[in-house]
Short mmCIF file of C-alpha atoms and ligand atoms in Angstrom, two decimals:
data_model
loop_
_atom_site.label_atom_id
_atom_site.label_comp_id
_atom_site.label_asym_id
_atom_site.label_seq_id
_atom_site.Cartn_x
_atom_site.Cartn_y
_atom_site.Cartn_z
CA MET R 1011 0.07 -0.19 0.15
CA LYS R 1012 1.08 3.94 -0.35
CA ILE R 1013 -0.79 6.66 0.60
CA ALA R 1014 0.02 10.23 -0.33
CA ILE R 1015 0.11 13.14 2.44
CA GLY R 1016 -0.20 16.45 2.28
CA CYS R 1017 -0.67 19.72 4.52
CA ASP R 1018 -0.21 23.28 4.55
CA HIS R 1019 0.98 25.17 7.42
CA GLY R 1020 -1.71 24.66 9.82
CA GLY R 1021 -0.34 21.11 9.34
CA ILE R 1022 3.30 20.74 9.02
CA ASN R 1023 4.17 20.23 13.15
CA LEU R 1024 1.59 16.81 12.92
CA LYS R 1025 3.61 15.86 9.64
CA PRO R 1026 6.35 14.40 10.75
CA GLN R 1027 4.62 12.23 13.74
CA LEU R 1028 1.96 10.50 10.91
CA ILE R 1029 5.23 10.00 9.00
CA GLU R 1030 6.66 7.78 12.07
CA VAL R 1031 2.84 6.31 12.59
CA LEU R 1032 3.69 5.08 8.50
CA LYS R 1033 7.29 3.32 9.04
CA GLU R 1034 5.34 1.86 12.03
CA CYS R 1035 2.64 0.40 10.28
CA ASN R 1036 5.56 -0.10 6.83
CA VAL R 1037 3.83 1.76 4.74
CA GLU R 1038 5.14 3.08 2.02
CA TYR R 1039 4.45 7.21 1.66
CA VAL R 1040 4.49 10.21 -0.76
CA ASP R 1041 4.86 13.45 0.37
CA PHE R 1042 3.09 16.68 -1.71
CA GLY R 1043 3.91 18.92 1.08
CA CYS R 1044 4.39 21.69 2.02
CA PHE R 1045 7.72 21.35 3.65
CA SER R 1046 7.80 24.80 5.59
CA ASN R 1047 5.35 26.83 8.84
CA GLN R 1048 5.94 29.97 5.42
CA SER R 1049 2.06 30.27 5.01
CA VAL R 1050 0.01 28.56 2.09
CA ASP R 1051 -2.72 27.79 0.61
CA TYR R 1052 -4.26 24.04 1.43
CA ASN R 1053 -5.93 23.95 -2.14
CA ASP R 1054 -2.37 23.57 -3.66
CA TYR R 1055 -2.19 19.99 -1.19
CA ALA R 1056 -5.19 19.34 -1.12
CA VAL R 1057 -5.54 19.27 -5.03
CA LYS R 1058 -1.98 17.34 -5.85
CA VAL R 1059 -2.65 14.65 -3.06
CA CYS R 1060 -5.91 13.50 -4.60
CA ASN R 1061 -4.29 13.40 -7.83
CA ALA R 1062 -2.09 10.83 -6.60
CA VAL R 1063 -5.32 8.73 -5.47
CA VAL R 1064 -7.44 9.47 -8.96
CA ASN R 1065 -3.86 8.56 -10.85
CA LYS R 1066 -3.57 5.69 -8.82
CA GLU R 1067 -0.06 7.02 -8.72
CA CYS R 1068 -1.10 6.17 -4.43
CA ASP R 1069 -3.99 4.04 -2.63
CA LEU R 1070 -5.60 6.68 -0.36
CA GLY R 1071 -4.67 9.83 1.20
CA ILE R 1072 -3.84 11.82 4.11
CA LEU R 1073 -4.20 15.58 4.43
CA ILE R 1074 -3.71 17.79 7.44
CA CYS R 1075 -4.95 21.49 7.60
CA GLY R 1076 -5.45 23.01 10.84
CA THR R 1077 -9.30 22.00 11.15
CA GLY R 1078 -9.05 19.37 8.78
CA ILE R 1079 -12.14 21.42 6.86
CA GLY R 1080 -10.90 23.31 4.13
CA MET R 1081 -8.94 20.26 2.74
CA SER R 1082 -12.13 17.92 2.97
CA ILE R 1083 -13.86 20.87 1.22
CA VAL R 1084 -11.67 20.62 -1.89
CA ALA R 1085 -10.56 17.40 -1.16
CA ASN R 1086 -14.81 16.72 -2.11
CA LYS R 1087 -14.62 18.98 -4.84
CA ILE R 1088 -12.29 16.37 -6.66
CA LYS R 1089 -13.68 13.07 -9.23
CA GLY R 1090 -13.26 10.26 -7.34
CA ILE R 1091 -12.32 11.60 -4.88
CA ARG R 1092 -14.58 10.68 -0.88
CA CYS R 1093 -12.71 12.32 1.96
CA GLY R 1094 -13.67 11.80 5.45
CA HIS R 1095 -12.73 14.04 7.85
CA CYS R 1096 -12.67 12.54 11.13
CA SER R 1097 -11.18 13.64 15.05
CA ASP R 1098 -11.20 9.70 15.83
CA ALA R 1099 -10.80 6.08 15.30
CA PHE R 1100 -14.32 5.01 14.94
CA SER R 1101 -15.50 7.38 12.11
CA ALA R 1102 -12.19 6.79 10.61
CA ARG R 1103 -12.57 2.43 10.75
CA MET R 1104 -16.43 3.88 9.29
CA THR R 1105 -15.09 6.24 6.68
CA ARG R 1106 -13.50 3.38 5.05
CA GLU R 1107 -15.61 0.86 6.21
CA HIS R 1108 -18.88 2.15 4.87
CA ASN R 1109 -18.07 4.81 2.91
CA ASP R 1110 -15.37 4.00 1.13
CA ALA R 1111 -13.52 6.95 1.68
CA ASN R 1112 -9.55 6.96 -0.43
CA VAL R 1113 -8.84 10.19 1.23
CA LEU R 1114 -8.58 11.08 5.55
CA ALA R 1115 -8.54 15.15 6.23
CA PHE R 1116 -7.99 15.38 9.77
CA GLY R 1117 -7.25 18.99 12.05
CA GLU R 1118 -3.26 19.35 14.12
CA ARG R 1119 -5.41 21.70 15.68
CA VAL R 1120 -8.03 20.03 17.17
CA LEU R 1121 -6.43 16.52 17.40
CA GLY R 1122 -3.71 14.91 19.49
CA VAL R 1123 -0.49 13.14 18.53
CA GLY R 1124 -2.64 9.59 20.02
CA VAL R 1125 -5.58 9.73 18.47
CA MET R 1126 -4.59 10.49 14.53
CA THR R 1127 -2.33 7.65 15.17
CA ASP R 1128 -5.18 5.29 16.34
CA MET R 1129 -7.28 7.28 13.32
CA VAL R 1130 -5.04 6.69 10.61
CA LYS R 1131 -4.12 2.97 11.80
CA ALA R 1132 -7.87 1.96 11.79
CA PHE R 1133 -7.70 4.49 8.13
CA ILE R 1134 -5.00 2.92 6.97
CA SER R 1135 -5.96 -1.13 7.40
CA THR R 1136 -9.84 -0.88 7.01
CA PRO R 1137 -11.60 -2.08 4.20
CA PHE R 1138 -14.57 -1.06 2.28
CA SER R 1139 -17.43 -3.55 3.92
CA ASN R 1140 -18.66 -4.37 0.36
CA GLY R 1141 -22.37 -4.47 1.33
CA GLU R 1142 -25.06 -4.12 -0.41
CA ARG R 1143 -26.24 -0.50 0.05
CA HIS R 1144 -23.20 0.51 1.19
CA VAL R 1145 -21.90 -0.16 -2.60
CA ASN R 1146 -25.18 1.17 -3.86
CA ARG R 1147 -25.17 4.74 -1.44
CA VAL R 1148 -21.26 4.88 -3.04
CA ASN R 1149 -22.78 4.18 -6.04
CA LYS R 1150 -24.90 6.82 -5.39
CA ILE R 1151 -21.91 9.49 -5.05
CA LYS R 1152 -20.33 8.36 -8.36
CA ALA R 1153 -23.39 8.66 -10.58
CA LEU R 1154 -23.73 12.48 -8.70
CA GLU R 1155 -20.42 12.79 -10.10
CA GLU R 1156 -20.62 12.81 -13.08
CA GLU R 1157 -24.05 14.75 -12.47
CA ASN R 1158 -21.96 17.62 -11.59
CA PHE R 1159 -18.53 17.04 -12.51
CA LYS R 1160 -18.82 16.86 -16.16
C1 RB5 Q 2487 -4.76 27.83 8.12
O1 RB5 Q 2487 -4.66 28.89 8.68
C2 RB5 Q 2487 -6.02 27.36 8.16
O2 RB5 Q 2487 -6.88 28.09 8.23
C3 RB5 Q 2487 -5.78 25.83 7.66
O3 RB5 Q 2487 -5.14 25.18 7.98
C4 RB5 Q 2487 -7.16 24.95 7.61
O4 RB5 Q 2487 -7.34 24.90 9.05
C5 RB5 Q 2487 -8.33 25.78 6.79
O5 RB5 Q 2487 -9.61 24.94 7.44
#
């Protein structure tokens, strides 16, 4: 498994700790930046990470900003991305299991390292349930994308 990761300046302090979690889990990653605490636009990093997921360069994406909200709003504008904005391991597991989320977004200013660690482990280790009702709902999301992203 390969994970695309990205942050803005609001997530720059938590990203090294995210990388430690991925290394501990023996998961490959590609770091799309940013790489300093200079103010940047979260939009640009969300797009880089999501493109890597849509192009299948990476299997999943993880985005960090101050709250995770800006990143998740941008990510969910990209065709093929289902981004779960989470603050706990239960939601991260459920967004894989029920929504087949391919990107996780969270906020450095919201979470501690312990919660982030459990959440990321849950996200990368949980498969989509493939239950009929969940497949049906994800297919409806895809149909909506086809209607709205021309
Ligand atoms: C940056 O100050 C902050 O607005 C950003 O990291 C994020 O929280 C936006 O949603």
